XYZ file of C-alpha atoms in Angstrom:
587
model
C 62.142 63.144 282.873
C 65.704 62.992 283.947
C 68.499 61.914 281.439
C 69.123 58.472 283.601
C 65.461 57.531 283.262
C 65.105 58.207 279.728
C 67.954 56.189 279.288
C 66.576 53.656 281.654
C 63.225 53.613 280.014
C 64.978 53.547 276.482
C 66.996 50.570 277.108
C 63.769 48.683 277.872
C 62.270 50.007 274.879
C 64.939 48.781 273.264
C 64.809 45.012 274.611
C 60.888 45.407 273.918
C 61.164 45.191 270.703
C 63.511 42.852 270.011
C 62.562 39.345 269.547
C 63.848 37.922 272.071
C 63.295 40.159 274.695
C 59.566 40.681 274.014
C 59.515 36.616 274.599
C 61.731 37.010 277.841
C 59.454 39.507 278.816
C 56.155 38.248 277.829
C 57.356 34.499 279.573
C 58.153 36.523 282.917
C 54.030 38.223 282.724
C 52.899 34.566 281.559
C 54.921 32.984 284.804
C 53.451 35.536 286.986
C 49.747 35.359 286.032
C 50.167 31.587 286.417
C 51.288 31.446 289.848
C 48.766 34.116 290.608
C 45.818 32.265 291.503
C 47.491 31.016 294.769
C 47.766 34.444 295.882
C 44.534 35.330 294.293
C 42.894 32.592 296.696
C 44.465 33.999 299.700
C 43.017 37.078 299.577
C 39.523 35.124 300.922
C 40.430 32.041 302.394
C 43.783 31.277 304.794
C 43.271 27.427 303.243
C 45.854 28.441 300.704
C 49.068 28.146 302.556
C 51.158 28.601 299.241
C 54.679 30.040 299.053
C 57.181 30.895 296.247
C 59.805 28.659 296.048
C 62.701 30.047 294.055
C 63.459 26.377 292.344
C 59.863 25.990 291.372
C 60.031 29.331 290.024
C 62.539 29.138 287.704
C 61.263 25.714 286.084
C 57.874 27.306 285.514
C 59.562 30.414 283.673
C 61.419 27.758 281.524
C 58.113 26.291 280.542
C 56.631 29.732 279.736
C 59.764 30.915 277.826
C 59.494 27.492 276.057
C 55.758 27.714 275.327
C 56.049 31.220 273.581
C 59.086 30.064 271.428
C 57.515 26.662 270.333
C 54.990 29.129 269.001
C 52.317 27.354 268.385
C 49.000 27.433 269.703
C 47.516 24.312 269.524
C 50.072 23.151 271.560
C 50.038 25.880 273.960
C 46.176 25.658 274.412
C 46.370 21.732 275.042
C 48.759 22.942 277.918
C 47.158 25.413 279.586
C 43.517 23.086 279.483
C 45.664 20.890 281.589
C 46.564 23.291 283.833
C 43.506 24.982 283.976
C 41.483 21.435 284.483
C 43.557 20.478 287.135
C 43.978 23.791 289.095
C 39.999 23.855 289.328
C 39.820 20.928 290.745
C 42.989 21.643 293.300
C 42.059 24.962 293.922
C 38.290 23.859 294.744
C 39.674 21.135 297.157
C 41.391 23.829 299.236
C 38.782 25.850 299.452
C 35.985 23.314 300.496
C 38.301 20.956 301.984
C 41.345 23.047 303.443
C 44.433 21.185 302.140
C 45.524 20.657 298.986
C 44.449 17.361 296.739
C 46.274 14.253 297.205
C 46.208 10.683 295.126
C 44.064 9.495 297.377
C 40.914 12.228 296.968
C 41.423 11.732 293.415
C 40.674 8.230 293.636
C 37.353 9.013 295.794
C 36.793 11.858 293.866
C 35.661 9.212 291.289
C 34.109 6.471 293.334
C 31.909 9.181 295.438
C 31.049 11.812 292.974
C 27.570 12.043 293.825
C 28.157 12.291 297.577
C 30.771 14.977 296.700
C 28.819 17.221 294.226
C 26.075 17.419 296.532
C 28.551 18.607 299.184
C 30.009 21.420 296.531
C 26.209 22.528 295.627
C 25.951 23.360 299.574
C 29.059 24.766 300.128
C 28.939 26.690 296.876
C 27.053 30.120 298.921
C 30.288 30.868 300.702
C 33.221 29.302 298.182
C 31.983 30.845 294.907
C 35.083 33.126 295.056
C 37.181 30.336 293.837
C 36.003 30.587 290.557
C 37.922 33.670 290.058
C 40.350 32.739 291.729
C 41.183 30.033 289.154
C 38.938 31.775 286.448
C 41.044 35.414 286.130
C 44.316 33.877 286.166
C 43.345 30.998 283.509
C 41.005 33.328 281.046
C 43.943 36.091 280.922
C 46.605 33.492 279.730
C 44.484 31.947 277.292
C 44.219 35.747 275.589
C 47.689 36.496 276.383
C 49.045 33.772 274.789
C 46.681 33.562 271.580
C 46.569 37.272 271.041
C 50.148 37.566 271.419
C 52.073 34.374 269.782
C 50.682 34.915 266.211
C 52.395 38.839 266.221
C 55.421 38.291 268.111
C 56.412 34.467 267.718
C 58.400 33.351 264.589
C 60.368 31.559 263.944
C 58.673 28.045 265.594
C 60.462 26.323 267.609
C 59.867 22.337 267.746
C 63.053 21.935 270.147
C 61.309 24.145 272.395
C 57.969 22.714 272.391
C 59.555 19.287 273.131
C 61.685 20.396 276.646
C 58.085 21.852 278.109
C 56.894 17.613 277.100
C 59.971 16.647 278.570
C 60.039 18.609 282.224
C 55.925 17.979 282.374
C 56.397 13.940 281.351
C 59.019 13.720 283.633
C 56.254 13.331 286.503
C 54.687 10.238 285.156
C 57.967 8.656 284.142
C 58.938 9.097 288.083
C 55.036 8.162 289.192
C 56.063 4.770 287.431
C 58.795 3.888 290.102
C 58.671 5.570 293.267
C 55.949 5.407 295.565
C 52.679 7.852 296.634
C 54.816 9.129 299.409
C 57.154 11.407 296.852
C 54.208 12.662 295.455
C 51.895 13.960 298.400
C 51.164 17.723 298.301
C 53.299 19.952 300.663
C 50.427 22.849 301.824
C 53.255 25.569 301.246
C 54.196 24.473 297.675
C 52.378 26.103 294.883
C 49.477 24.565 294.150
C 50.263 24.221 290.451
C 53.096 22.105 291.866
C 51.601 19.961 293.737
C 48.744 19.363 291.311
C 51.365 18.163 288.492
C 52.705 16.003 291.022
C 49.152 14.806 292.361
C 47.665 13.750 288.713
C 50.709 12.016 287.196
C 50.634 10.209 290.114
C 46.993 8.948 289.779
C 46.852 8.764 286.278
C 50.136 7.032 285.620
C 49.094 4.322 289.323
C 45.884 4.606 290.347
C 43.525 5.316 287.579
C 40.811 2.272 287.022
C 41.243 1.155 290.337
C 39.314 3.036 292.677
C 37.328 0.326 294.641
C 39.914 -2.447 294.762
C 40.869 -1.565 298.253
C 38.866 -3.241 300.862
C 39.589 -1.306 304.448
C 38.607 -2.458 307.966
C 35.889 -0.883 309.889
C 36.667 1.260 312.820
C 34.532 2.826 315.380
C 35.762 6.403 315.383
C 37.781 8.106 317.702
C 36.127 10.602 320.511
C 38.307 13.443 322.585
C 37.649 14.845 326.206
C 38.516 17.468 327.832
C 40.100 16.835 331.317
C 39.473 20.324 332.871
C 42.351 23.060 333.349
C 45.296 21.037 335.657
C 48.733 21.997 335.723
C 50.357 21.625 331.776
C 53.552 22.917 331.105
C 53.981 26.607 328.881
C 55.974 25.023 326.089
C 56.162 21.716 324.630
C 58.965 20.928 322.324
C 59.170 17.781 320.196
C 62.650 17.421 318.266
C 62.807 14.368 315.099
C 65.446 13.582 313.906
C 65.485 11.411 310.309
C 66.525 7.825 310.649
C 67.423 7.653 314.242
C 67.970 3.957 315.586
C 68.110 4.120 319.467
C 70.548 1.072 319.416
C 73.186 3.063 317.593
C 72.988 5.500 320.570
C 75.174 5.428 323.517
C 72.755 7.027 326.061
C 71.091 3.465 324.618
C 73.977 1.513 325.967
C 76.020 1.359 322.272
C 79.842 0.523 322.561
C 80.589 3.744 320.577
C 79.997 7.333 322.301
C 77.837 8.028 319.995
C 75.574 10.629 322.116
C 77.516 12.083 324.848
C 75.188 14.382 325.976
C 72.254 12.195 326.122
C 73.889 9.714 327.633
C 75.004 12.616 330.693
C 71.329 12.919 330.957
C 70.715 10.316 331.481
C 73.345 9.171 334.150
C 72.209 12.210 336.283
C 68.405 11.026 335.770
C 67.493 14.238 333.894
C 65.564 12.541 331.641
C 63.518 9.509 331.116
C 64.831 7.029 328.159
C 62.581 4.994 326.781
C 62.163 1.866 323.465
C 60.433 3.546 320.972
C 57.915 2.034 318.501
C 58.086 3.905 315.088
C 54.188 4.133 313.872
C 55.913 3.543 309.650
C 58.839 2.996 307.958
C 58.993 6.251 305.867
C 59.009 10.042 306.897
C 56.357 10.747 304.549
C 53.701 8.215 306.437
C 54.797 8.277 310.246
C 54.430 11.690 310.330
C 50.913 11.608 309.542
C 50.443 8.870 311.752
C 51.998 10.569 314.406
C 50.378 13.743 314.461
C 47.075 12.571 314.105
C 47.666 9.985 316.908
C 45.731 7.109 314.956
C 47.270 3.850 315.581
C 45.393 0.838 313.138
C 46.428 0.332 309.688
C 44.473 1.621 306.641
C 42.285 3.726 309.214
C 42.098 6.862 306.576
C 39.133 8.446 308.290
C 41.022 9.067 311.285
C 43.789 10.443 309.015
C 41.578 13.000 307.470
C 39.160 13.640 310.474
C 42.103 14.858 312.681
C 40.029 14.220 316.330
C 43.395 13.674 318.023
C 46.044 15.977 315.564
C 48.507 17.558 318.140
C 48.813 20.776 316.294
C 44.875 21.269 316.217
C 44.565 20.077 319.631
C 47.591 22.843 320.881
C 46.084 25.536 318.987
C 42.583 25.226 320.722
C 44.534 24.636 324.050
C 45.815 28.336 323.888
C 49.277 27.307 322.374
C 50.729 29.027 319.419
C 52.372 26.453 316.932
C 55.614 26.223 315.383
C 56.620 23.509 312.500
C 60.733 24.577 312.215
C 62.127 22.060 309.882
C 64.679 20.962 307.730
C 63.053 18.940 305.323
C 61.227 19.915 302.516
C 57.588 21.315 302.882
C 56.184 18.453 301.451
C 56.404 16.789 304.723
C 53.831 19.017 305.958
C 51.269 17.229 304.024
C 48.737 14.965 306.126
C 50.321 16.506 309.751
C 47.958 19.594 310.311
C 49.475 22.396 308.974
C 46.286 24.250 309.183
C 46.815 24.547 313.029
C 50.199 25.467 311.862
C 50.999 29.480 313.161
C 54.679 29.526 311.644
C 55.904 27.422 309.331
C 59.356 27.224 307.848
C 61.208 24.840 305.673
C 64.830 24.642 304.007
C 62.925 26.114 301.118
C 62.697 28.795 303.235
C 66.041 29.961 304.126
C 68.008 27.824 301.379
C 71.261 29.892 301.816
C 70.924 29.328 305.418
C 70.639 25.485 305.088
C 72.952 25.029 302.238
C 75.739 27.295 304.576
C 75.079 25.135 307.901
C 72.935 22.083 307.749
C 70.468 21.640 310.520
C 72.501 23.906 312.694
C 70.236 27.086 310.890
C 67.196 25.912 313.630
C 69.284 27.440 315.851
C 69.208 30.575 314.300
C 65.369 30.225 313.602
C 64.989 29.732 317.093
C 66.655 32.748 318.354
C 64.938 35.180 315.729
C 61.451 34.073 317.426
C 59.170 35.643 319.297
C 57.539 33.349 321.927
C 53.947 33.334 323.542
C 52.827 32.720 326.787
C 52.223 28.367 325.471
C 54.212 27.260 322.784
C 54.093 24.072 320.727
C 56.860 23.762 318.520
C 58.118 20.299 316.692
C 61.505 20.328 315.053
C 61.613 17.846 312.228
C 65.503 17.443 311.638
C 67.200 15.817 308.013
C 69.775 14.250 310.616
C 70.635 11.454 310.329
C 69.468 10.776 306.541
C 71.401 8.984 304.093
C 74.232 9.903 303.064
C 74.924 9.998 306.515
C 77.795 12.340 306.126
C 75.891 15.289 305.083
C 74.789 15.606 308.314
C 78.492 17.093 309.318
C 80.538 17.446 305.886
C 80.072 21.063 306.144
C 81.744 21.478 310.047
C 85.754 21.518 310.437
C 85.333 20.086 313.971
C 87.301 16.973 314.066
C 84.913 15.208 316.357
C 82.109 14.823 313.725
C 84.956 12.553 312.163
C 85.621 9.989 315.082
C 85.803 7.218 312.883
C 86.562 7.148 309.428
C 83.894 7.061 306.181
C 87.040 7.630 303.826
C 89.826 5.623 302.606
C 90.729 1.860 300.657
C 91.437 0.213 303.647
C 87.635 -0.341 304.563
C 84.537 -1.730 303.013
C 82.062 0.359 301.937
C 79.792 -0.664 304.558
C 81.974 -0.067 307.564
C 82.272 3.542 305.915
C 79.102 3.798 305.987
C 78.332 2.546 309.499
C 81.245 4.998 310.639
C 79.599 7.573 308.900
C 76.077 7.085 310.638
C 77.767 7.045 313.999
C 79.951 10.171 313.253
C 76.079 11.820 312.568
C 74.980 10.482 315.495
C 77.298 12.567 317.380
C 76.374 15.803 315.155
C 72.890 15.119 316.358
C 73.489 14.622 319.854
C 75.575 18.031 319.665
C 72.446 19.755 317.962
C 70.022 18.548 320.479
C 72.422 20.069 323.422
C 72.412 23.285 321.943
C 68.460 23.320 321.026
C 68.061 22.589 324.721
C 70.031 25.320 325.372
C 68.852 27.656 323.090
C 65.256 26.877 324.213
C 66.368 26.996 328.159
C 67.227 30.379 327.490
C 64.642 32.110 325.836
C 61.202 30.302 326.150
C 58.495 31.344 329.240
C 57.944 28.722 332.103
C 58.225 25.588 332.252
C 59.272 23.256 329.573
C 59.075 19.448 328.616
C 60.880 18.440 325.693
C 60.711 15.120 323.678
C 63.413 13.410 321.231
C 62.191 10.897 318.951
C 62.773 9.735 315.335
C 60.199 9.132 312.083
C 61.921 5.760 311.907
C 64.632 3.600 312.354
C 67.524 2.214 310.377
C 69.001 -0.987 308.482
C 72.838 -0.492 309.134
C 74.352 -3.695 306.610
C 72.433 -6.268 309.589
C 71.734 -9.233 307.051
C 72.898 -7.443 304.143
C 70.587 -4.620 304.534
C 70.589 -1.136 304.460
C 67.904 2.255 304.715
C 64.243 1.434 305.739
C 61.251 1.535 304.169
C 61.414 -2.078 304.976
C 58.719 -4.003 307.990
C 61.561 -4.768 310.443
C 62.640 -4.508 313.697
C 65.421 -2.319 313.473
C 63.290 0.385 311.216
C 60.791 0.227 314.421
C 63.248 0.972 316.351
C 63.679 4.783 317.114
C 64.422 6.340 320.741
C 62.001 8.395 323.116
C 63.611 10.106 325.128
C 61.606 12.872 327.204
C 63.065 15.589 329.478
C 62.418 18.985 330.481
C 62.743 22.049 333.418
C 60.423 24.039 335.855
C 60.842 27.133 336.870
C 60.797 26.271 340.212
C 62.528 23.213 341.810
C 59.676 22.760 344.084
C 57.395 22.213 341.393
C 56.715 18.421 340.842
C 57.842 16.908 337.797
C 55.191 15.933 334.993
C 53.940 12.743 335.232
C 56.209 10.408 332.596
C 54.561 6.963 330.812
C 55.469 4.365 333.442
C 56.276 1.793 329.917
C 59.785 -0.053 329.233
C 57.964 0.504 325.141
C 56.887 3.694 324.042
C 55.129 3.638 320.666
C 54.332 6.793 318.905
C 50.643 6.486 319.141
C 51.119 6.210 322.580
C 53.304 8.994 322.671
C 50.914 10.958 320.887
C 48.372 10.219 323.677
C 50.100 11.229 326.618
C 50.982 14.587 324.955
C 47.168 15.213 324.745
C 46.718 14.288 328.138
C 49.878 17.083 328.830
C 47.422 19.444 327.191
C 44.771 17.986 329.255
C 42.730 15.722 326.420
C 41.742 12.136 326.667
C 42.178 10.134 323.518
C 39.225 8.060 323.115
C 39.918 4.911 320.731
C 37.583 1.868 320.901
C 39.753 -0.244 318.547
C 42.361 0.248 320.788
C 44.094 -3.316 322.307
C 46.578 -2.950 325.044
C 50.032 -4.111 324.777
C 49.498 -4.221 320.313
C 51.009 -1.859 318.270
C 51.671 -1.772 314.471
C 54.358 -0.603 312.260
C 52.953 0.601 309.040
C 54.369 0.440 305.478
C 54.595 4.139 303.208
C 51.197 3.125 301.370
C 48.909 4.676 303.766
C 46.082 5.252 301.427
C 46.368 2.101 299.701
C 46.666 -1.388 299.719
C 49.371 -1.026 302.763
C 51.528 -3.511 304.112
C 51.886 -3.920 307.951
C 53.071 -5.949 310.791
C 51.423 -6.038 314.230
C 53.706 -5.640 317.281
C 52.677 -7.538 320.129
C 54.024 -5.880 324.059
C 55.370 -8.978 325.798
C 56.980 -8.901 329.577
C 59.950 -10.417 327.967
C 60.052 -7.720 325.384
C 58.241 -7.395 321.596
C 57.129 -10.096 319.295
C 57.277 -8.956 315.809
C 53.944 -10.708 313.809
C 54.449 -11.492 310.102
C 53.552 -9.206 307.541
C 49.753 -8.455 306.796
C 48.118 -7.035 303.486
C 45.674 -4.871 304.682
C 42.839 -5.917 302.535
C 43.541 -9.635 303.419
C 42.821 -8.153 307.042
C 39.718 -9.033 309.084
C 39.949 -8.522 312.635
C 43.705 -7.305 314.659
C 44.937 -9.975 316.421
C 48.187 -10.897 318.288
C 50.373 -13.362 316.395
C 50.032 -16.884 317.298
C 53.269 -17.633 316.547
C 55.743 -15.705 318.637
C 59.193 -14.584 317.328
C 62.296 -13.682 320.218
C 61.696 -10.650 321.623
C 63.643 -7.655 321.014
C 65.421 -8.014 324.244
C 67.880 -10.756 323.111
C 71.200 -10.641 322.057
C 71.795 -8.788 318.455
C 72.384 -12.813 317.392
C 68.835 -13.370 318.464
C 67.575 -10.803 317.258
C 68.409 -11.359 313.326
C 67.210 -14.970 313.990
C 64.158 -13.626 315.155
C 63.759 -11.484 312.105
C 64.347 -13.976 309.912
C 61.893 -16.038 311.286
C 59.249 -13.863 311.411
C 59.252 -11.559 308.661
């Protein structure tokens, strides 16, 4: 052995057996084996979709490094039971199911336990493995920890035992105000993660009432096949957070707000459309979306998938791409199963901390493209605080008006600020085009839509998450190029109101499916609230020749058939005047 080894290996020695680094090292092995049975499961199933996530990791060490110096092990043992007890049950849903446990199962999990342990006795044959895969990791930190905390742990430490009930309470304390949304699994997270977030959720909101929600009956969706006909190589759908197609010059906005959209669309290279957000939060119309299921509190549809765009791609020969800015929580509920690259901020967090949503770009040239392509480009622009969008870029035009200063109000800073993101986006989205021109195979049609819309200080009012017109309101805007300019152009939605169910639908039909939904009514839509899975608020949107009447707000479990509104609101294609009136009236 060379002199720099020994003294390598000595060094270690030496930090062995010290106190303090036997715990260091002994919470780094602990942190290990516990995010081990993610990997573990991977090995037999591809349901697992985990990935480290350097954040996570580092908060998870803390709690090992504060579980071997509170040194005791009662305490420690009453931790890891509550791991272990929930990872069983999260690690079993991915294998049966295929996507991680949410609220929601939890809550059926006890109203249909009989239905659902007869399932798991059938299925048992081929899952079995997940025993070990949740049974190794579990069993060899219950030794590690009892064998070793009595020999190496001393003195206790009650400080330390009450930080790991402080960063694990601090999921129930958040359960109690924020909403099921913030607390839905993201497939890539580690499912240890995503269980802590899963159970305070249900045991701090939803525990005791399981059967209080009384749905509607739908008859379930069907999908065709309409044969081989011409469908374009790559389809790329780009959303943008927040977007309000009013605020949007190409839109007819005072303010050049989107230049290059607006270009578009004076040459007639692509067909701008009113869009009809399906919810009022990311975490919901996403879902909604990319399942293409249109009536409120239908959760089968949800969870069947019949229509999801990234299932329905990947059987259509296309490989799938979810590039996104957000965090990978917002995969949950939109497919990511049918997913063939995935990648988050989490990701490439230098990246995105160095150049905002501008780091697609460079995702997008480091890929290699098939023959088909589906690939959907959730953006954060243009969140609140708007400003982020563009605080990191020097160029001056991201600052056209100003967000600074004691001459304005706080809300015209913030309006300013919206509109100077608005023109970050529009930049972005002429360089994705271009980016995309360049590199992808055949012919292309591309899509620009948004989650939701925005509250910009109208009526005092700001954000969304709220059942009005202005959160509906989002743009559509669809485009593309040929390869040849003799080809004919795809066949657009011949609609003044594009709703994304709707959307949804025609992009099957790009792909050459039929959507078949017998609850579907022409001309009614529906703007759903963030509860999807539970009581939800919604308000039906009725398609008028004059424009949309907005319907009051509905509980869903007040709900008994979908009808139009009998009493009509203004439509949404008056004057901005008439248009608050018209939400006051009706909402």
């Amino acid at each position: 052995m060379s002199p720099s080894i020994r003294s390598v290996f000595g060094s270690f020695l030496s930090l062995f057996s010290s106190g303090i680094g036997k715990t260091l090292i002994l919470s780094v092995i602990t942190t290990l084996v516990m995010l081990s049975d993610d990997f573990l499961q991977k090995l037999y199933t591809q349901n697992n979709q985990a990935e480290l996530e350097a954040e996570y990791v580092l908060v998870l060490w803390v709690v090992n490094l504060c579980l071997w110096l509170s040194g005791r092990r009662w305490f420690i043992n009453i931790v890891l039971l509550l791991f272990a007890t929930m990872q069983l049950l999260q690690l079993s849903h991915i294998a049966f199911i295929g996507s991680p446990i949410t609220p929601f199962d939890l809550s059926k999990l006890v109203e249909e336990w009989w239905e659902i342990s007869t399932t798991v006795n059938v299925a048992f044959a081929e899952q079995w493995p997940v025993l070990l895969a949740w049974g190794i990791p579990y069993a060899s930190l219950f030794l590690i920890f009892n064998w070793g905390v009595p020999r190496w742990c001393t003195p206790r430490s009650w400080i330390a035992l009450l930080i790991v009930v402080l960063i694990i309470g601090s999921k129930p304390e958040r359960a109690a105000r924020r909403d099921m949304i913030a607390f839905m699994p993201g497939p890539t997270r580690s499912s240890l993660h995503n269980s802590i977030n899963v159970f305070s959720y249900y045991f701090t909101r939803m525990a005791g009432d399981e059967s209080t929600v009384k749905r509607p009956d739908y008859v379930p969706y069907r999908m065709e096949s309409e044969g081989q006909s011409d469908r374009p190589e790559n389809i790329i759908i780009v959303i943008p957070d927040s977007t309000r197609s009013e605020r949007m010059s190409a839109y007819g906005y005072t303010r050049n707000t989107t230049p290059y959209l607006k270009t578009l669309r004076r040459k007639n290279e692509a067909q701008f459309l009113k869009g009809i957000a399906s919810s009022v939060a990311t975490g919901s119309s996403l879902p909604l979306f990319f399942n293409v299921v249109n009536e409120p509190g239908n959760v089968s549809e949800l969870e069947r998938g019949v229509g999801n765009l990234f299932r329905r791609a990947s059987e259509a020969g296309y490989k799938t791409f979810w590039l996104s800015t957000h965090e990978s929580k917002m995969l949950n509920g939109v497919g990511s199963r049918y997913i063939d690259v995935s990648l988050t901020k989490e990701d490439d967090p230098v990246g995105y901390a160095a150049q905002g949503d501008r780091v697609v770009l460079d995702w997008l040239r480091s890929r290699q493209w098939e023959t088909r392509n589906f690939i959907v480009i959730p953006l954060r622009s243009v969140h609140t605080p708007y400003k982020d969008a563009y605080d990191q870029s020097e160029n001056p035009v991201y600052r056209t008006w100003p967000s600074r200063g004691d001459s304005l109000s706080s809300d015209q800073k913030r309006s300013n600020a919206y509109d100077n993101a608005l023109i970050y986006l529009d930049a972005l989205i002429r360089d994705l085009n271009k980016t995309l021109k360049a590199s992808l195979p055949g012919d292309s049609v591309w899509i620009v839509t948004s989650d939701h819309g925005q509250m910009l200080g109208e009526d005092g009012r700001w954000g969304h998450n709220r059942l009005t017109k202005r959160v509906a309101d989002v743009p559509m805007i669809i485009g593309g190029w040929r390869d040849s300019a003799a080809d004919e152009p795809y066949q657009l939605p011949d609609t003044d109101y594009l709703s994304h169910y709707e959307l949804g639908k025609w992009l099957l039909s790009l792909m050459n499916y039929r959507l078949i939904n017998p609850n579907e009514q022409p001309g009614l839509h529906f703007l759903h609230s963030e509860k999807l899975y539970a009581d939800n608020l919604f308000t039906t949107i009725v398609e008028r020749p004059k424009g949309l009447v907005f319907c009051n707000k509905q509980l869903l479990s007040k709900v008994t058939a979908l009808t139009p509104c009998k009493v009509e609101s203004r439509s949404l294609a008056g004057s901005q005047n008439e248009i608050g009136s018209a939400q006051r009236s009706a909402l």
